[in-house]
PDB file of C-alpha atoms in Angstrom:
ATOM      1  CA  MET E   4      -9.002  41.537  52.929  1.00  0.00           C
ATOM      2  CA  ARG E   5      -9.339  38.072  54.175  1.00  0.00           C
ATOM      3  CA  ASN E   6      -7.875  37.147  52.203  1.00  0.00           C
ATOM      4  CA  ASP E   7      -4.504  39.170  51.941  1.00  0.00           C
ATOM      5  CA  LEU E   8      -4.560  39.591  55.694  1.00  0.00           C
ATOM      6  CA  GLU E   9      -4.006  35.709  55.429  1.00  0.00           C
ATOM      7  CA  ASN E  10      -1.793  37.159  52.794  1.00  0.00           C
ATOM      8  CA  LEU E  11       0.306  39.342  55.142  1.00  0.00           C
ATOM      9  CA  VAL E  12      -0.065  36.348  57.530  1.00  0.00           C
ATOM     10  CA  THR E  13       2.220  34.140  55.530  1.00  0.00           C
ATOM     11  CA  ARG E  14       4.231  36.191  54.994  1.00  0.00           C
ATOM     12  CA  ALA E  15       4.862  38.256  58.209  1.00  0.00           C
ATOM     13  CA  ARG E  16       5.622  34.257  59.199  1.00  0.00           C
ATOM     14  CA  ALA E  17       8.221  34.014  56.433  1.00  0.00           C
ATOM     15  CA  ALA E  18      10.241  37.484  57.543  1.00  0.00           C
ATOM     16  CA  ARG E  19      10.354  35.715  60.732  1.00  0.00           C
ATOM     17  CA  GLN E  20      12.423  33.309  59.733  1.00  0.00           C
ATOM     18  CA  ASN E  21      14.980  35.574  58.766  1.00  0.00           C
ATOM     19  CA  ALA E  22      15.280  36.706  62.062  1.00  0.00           C
ATOM     20  CA  TYR E  23      18.331  38.434  64.348  1.00  0.00           C
ATOM     21  CA  ALA E  24      17.819  37.884  67.502  1.00  0.00           C
ATOM     22  CA  PRO E  25      21.201  36.315  69.058  1.00  0.00           C
ATOM     23  CA  TYR E  26      20.288  38.385  72.415  1.00  0.00           C
ATOM     24  CA  SER E  27      16.784  38.377  73.374  1.00  0.00           C
ATOM     25  CA  ARG E  28      15.963  35.134  70.656  1.00  0.00           C
ATOM     26  CA  TYR E  29      12.302  36.672  70.448  1.00  0.00           C
ATOM     27  CA  ALA E  30      12.087  36.672  66.204  1.00  0.00           C
ATOM     28  CA  VAL E  31       9.526  38.818  65.355  1.00  0.00           C
ATOM     29  CA  GLY E  32       8.692  38.762  60.883  1.00  0.00           C
ATOM     30  CA  ALA E  33       6.166  41.815  59.911  1.00  0.00           C
ATOM     31  CA  ALA E  34       4.079  42.372  56.528  1.00  0.00           C
ATOM     32  CA  VAL E  35       2.488  45.666  55.897  1.00  0.00           C
ATOM     33  CA  LEU E  36       0.441  46.387  53.098  1.00  0.00           C
ATOM     34  CA  ALA E  37       0.183  49.502  51.464  1.00  0.00           C
ATOM     35  CA  LYS E  38      -2.553  51.400  49.828  1.00  0.00           C
ATOM     36  CA  SER E  39      -0.931  50.285  46.466  1.00  0.00           C
ATOM     37  CA  GLY E  40      -1.439  46.131  46.938  1.00  0.00           C
ATOM     38  CA  LYS E  41       2.109  45.975  47.000  1.00  0.00           C
ATOM     39  CA  ILE E  42       3.447  44.387  49.880  1.00  0.00           C
ATOM     40  CA  TYR E  43       6.323  45.177  52.623  1.00  0.00           C
ATOM     41  CA  THR E  44       8.065  42.723  54.961  1.00  0.00           C
ATOM     42  CA  GLY E  45      10.845  42.834  58.085  1.00  0.00           C
ATOM     43  CA  CYS E  46      12.259  41.281  60.622  1.00  0.00           C
ATOM     44  CA  ASN E  47      13.763  42.467  63.731  1.00  0.00           C
ATOM     45  CA  ILE E  48      17.599  42.861  63.866  1.00  0.00           C
ATOM     46  CA  GLU E  49      18.873  42.749  67.031  1.00  0.00           C
ATOM     47  CA  ASN E  50      22.356  44.335  68.310  1.00  0.00           C
ATOM     48  CA  ALA E  51      25.037  44.481  70.784  1.00  0.00           C
ATOM     49  CA  ALA E  52      23.985  48.414  72.084  1.00  0.00           C
ATOM     50  CA  TYR E  53      20.806  47.231  72.409  1.00  0.00           C
ATOM     51  CA  PRO E  54      19.094  50.831  71.645  1.00  0.00           C
ATOM     52  CA  SER E  55      20.420  50.323  67.973  1.00  0.00           C
ATOM     53  CA  GLY E  56      18.444  46.888  67.540  1.00  0.00           C
ATOM     54  CA  LEU E  57      15.142  48.018  65.595  1.00  0.00           C
ATOM     55  CA  CYS E  58      11.706  46.270  65.358  1.00  0.00           C
ATOM     56  CA  ALA E  59      10.041  43.550  62.612  1.00  0.00           C
ATOM     57  CA  GLU E  60       7.018  46.414  62.258  1.00  0.00           C
ATOM     58  CA  ARG E  61       9.481  49.040  61.712  1.00  0.00           C
ATOM     59  CA  VAL E  62      11.956  48.210  59.743  1.00  0.00           C
ATOM     60  CA  ALA E  63       8.970  46.735  57.795  1.00  0.00           C
ATOM     61  CA  ILE E  64       6.726  49.992  57.081  1.00  0.00           C
ATOM     62  CA  PHE E  65      10.830  52.409  56.785  1.00  0.00           C
ATOM     63  CA  LYS E  66      10.868  50.212  53.733  1.00  0.00           C
ATOM     64  CA  ALA E  67       8.424  50.360  52.641  1.00  0.00           C
ATOM     65  CA  VAL E  68       8.398  54.652  53.313  1.00  0.00           C
ATOM     66  CA  SER E  69      11.882  54.197  51.313  1.00  0.00           C
ATOM     67  CA  GLU E  70       9.412  52.614  48.252  1.00  0.00           C
ATOM     68  CA  GLY E  71       7.420  56.005  47.643  1.00  0.00           C
ATOM     69  CA  GLU E  72       4.275  54.038  50.287  1.00  0.00           C
ATOM     70  CA  ARG E  73       2.779  56.723  52.399  1.00  0.00           C
ATOM     71  CA  GLU E  74      -0.080  54.799  53.419  1.00  0.00           C
ATOM     72  CA  PHE E  75      -1.262  51.594  54.490  1.00  0.00           C
ATOM     73  CA  THR E  76      -4.737  49.571  55.079  1.00  0.00           C
ATOM     74  CA  ALA E  77      -3.285  46.500  57.821  1.00  0.00           C
ATOM     75  CA  LEU E  78       0.028  44.720  59.666  1.00  0.00           C
ATOM     76  CA  ALA E  79       0.152  41.431  60.340  1.00  0.00           C
ATOM     77  CA  VAL E  80       2.315  41.276  63.295  1.00  0.00           C
ATOM     78  CA  VAL E  81       4.115  37.429  63.559  1.00  0.00           C
ATOM     79  CA  THR E  82       5.824  37.014  67.877  1.00  0.00           C
ATOM     80  CA  ALA E  83       5.920  32.858  68.664  1.00  0.00           C
ATOM     81  CA  ASN E  84       2.824  34.153  71.149  1.00  0.00           C
ATOM     82  CA  ALA E  85       0.997  35.663  69.117  1.00  0.00           C
ATOM     83  CA  GLY E  86       2.024  38.952  71.267  1.00  0.00           C
ATOM     84  CA  ALA E  87       1.296  43.145  71.060  1.00  0.00           C
ATOM     85  CA  MET E  88       3.924  45.392  69.036  1.00  0.00           C
ATOM     86  CA  CYS E  89       5.896  48.643  71.380  1.00  0.00           C
ATOM     87  CA  GLY E  90       4.935  52.145  71.826  1.00  0.00           C
ATOM     88  CA  ALA E  91       7.121  53.489  69.729  1.00  0.00           C
ATOM     89  CA  CYS E  92       6.888  51.083  66.446  1.00  0.00           C
ATOM     90  CA  ARG E  93       2.197  52.101  66.830  1.00  0.00           C
ATOM     91  CA  GLN E  94       3.345  56.038  66.563  1.00  0.00           C
ATOM     92  CA  VAL E  95       5.747  55.057  63.726  1.00  0.00           C
ATOM     93  CA  LEU E  96       2.550  52.955  61.906  1.00  0.00           C
ATOM     94  CA  SER E  97      -0.380  55.420  63.472  1.00  0.00           C
ATOM     95  CA  GLU E  98       1.640  58.164  61.047  1.00  0.00           C
ATOM     96  CA  PHE E  99       0.872  56.360  57.410  1.00  0.00           C
ATOM     97  CA  ALA E 100      -2.076  54.356  58.542  1.00  0.00           C
ATOM     98  CA  ALA E 101      -6.166  55.633  59.440  1.00  0.00           C
ATOM     99  CA  ASP E 102      -7.671  55.278  62.265  1.00  0.00           C
ATOM    100  CA  ASP E 103      -9.743  51.932  60.708  1.00  0.00           C
ATOM    101  CA  ALA E 104      -6.041  49.879  59.567  1.00  0.00           C
ATOM    102  CA  VAL E 105      -6.847  46.304  60.177  1.00  0.00           C
ATOM    103  CA  ILE E 106      -3.536  45.136  62.800  1.00  0.00           C
ATOM    104  CA  VAL E 107      -3.682  41.409  63.156  1.00  0.00           C
ATOM    105  CA  LEU E 108      -1.175  40.013  65.690  1.00  0.00           C
ATOM    106  CA  ALA E 109      -0.747  36.221  64.851  1.00  0.00           C
ATOM    107  CA  PRO E 110       1.676  33.682  66.755  1.00  0.00           C
ATOM    108  CA  ALA E 111       4.475  31.430  65.064  1.00  0.00           C
ATOM    109  CA  ARG E 112       2.556  28.610  64.840  1.00  0.00           C
ATOM    110  CA  GLY E 113      -1.088  27.518  65.359  1.00  0.00           C
ATOM    111  CA  LYS E 114      -4.509  29.797  64.084  1.00  0.00           C
ATOM    112  CA  ARG E 115      -4.817  31.931  67.182  1.00  0.00           C
ATOM    113  CA  ARG E 116      -4.738  35.629  66.359  1.00  0.00           C
ATOM    114  CA  LYS E 117      -5.719  39.283  67.691  1.00  0.00           C
ATOM    115  CA  ARG E 118      -7.432  41.297  65.546  1.00  0.00           C
ATOM    116  CA  VAL E 119      -7.251  45.376  66.345  1.00  0.00           C
ATOM    117  CA  THR E 120      -7.712  49.126  64.561  1.00  0.00           C
ATOM    118  CA  MET E 121      -4.645  51.443  64.599  1.00  0.00           C
ATOM    119  CA  LYS E 122      -7.651  53.154  66.385  1.00  0.00           C
ATOM    120  CA  ARG E 123      -7.587  50.411  68.945  1.00  0.00           C
ATOM    121  CA  MET E 124      -4.628  49.944  69.038  1.00  0.00           C
ATOM    122  CA  LEU E 125      -3.796  53.366  70.054  1.00  0.00           C
ATOM    123  CA  LEU E 126      -6.240  55.755  71.353  1.00  0.00           C
ATOM    124  CA  ASP E 127      -6.106  59.348  71.880  1.00  0.00           C
ATOM    125  CA  ARG E 128      -2.414  58.618  69.399  1.00  0.00           C
ATOM    126  CA  PHE E 129      -0.297  61.903  69.137  1.00  0.00           C
ATOM    127  CA  GLY E 130      -0.090  62.936  64.718  1.00  0.00           C
ATOM    128  CA  ALA E 131       0.867  65.245  62.146  1.00  0.00           C
ATOM    129  CA  MET E 132      -1.709  67.086  63.611  1.00  0.00           C
ATOM    130  CA  HIS E 133      -1.121  68.744  67.238  1.00  0.00           C
ATOM    131  CA  LEU E 134       2.189  69.605  65.076  1.00  0.00           C
ATOM    132  CA  ARG E 135       0.090  72.750  63.102  1.00  0.00           C
ATOM    133  CA  SER E 136      -1.873  73.438  65.393  1.00  0.00           C
ATOM    134  CA  LYS E 137      -1.718  77.090  67.155  1.00  0.00           C
ATOM    135  CA  ARG E 138       0.555  78.129  69.811  1.00  0.00           C
TER     136      ARG E 138
END
């Protein structure tokens, strides 16, 4: 798993180079590891109409889902300062990742990383099971 995580961070760093962030200047890259073993990458894409932009994490996840993936075992996110994922990205990832899925937050330069599980990243999460419950 360690090599997989290193590879994910490397791929997320490369994806970060494609970020389109002319407004915030906060470039983000992400790489998600599907249960199939395939890796999908994404970068943040901003827009002058701010709500129209999309985070790197969701770009990577949506790319993977559009290719037929439904389960993810790990995600790496690279920012200038190893910043945390936003709530929307956490919720979207939780749709496709088990509680033990690993999330690595890494800086663009350096080795200091944060590593957490999906369960820890989004405690008491809302999911499909809530929609199936009796009303």
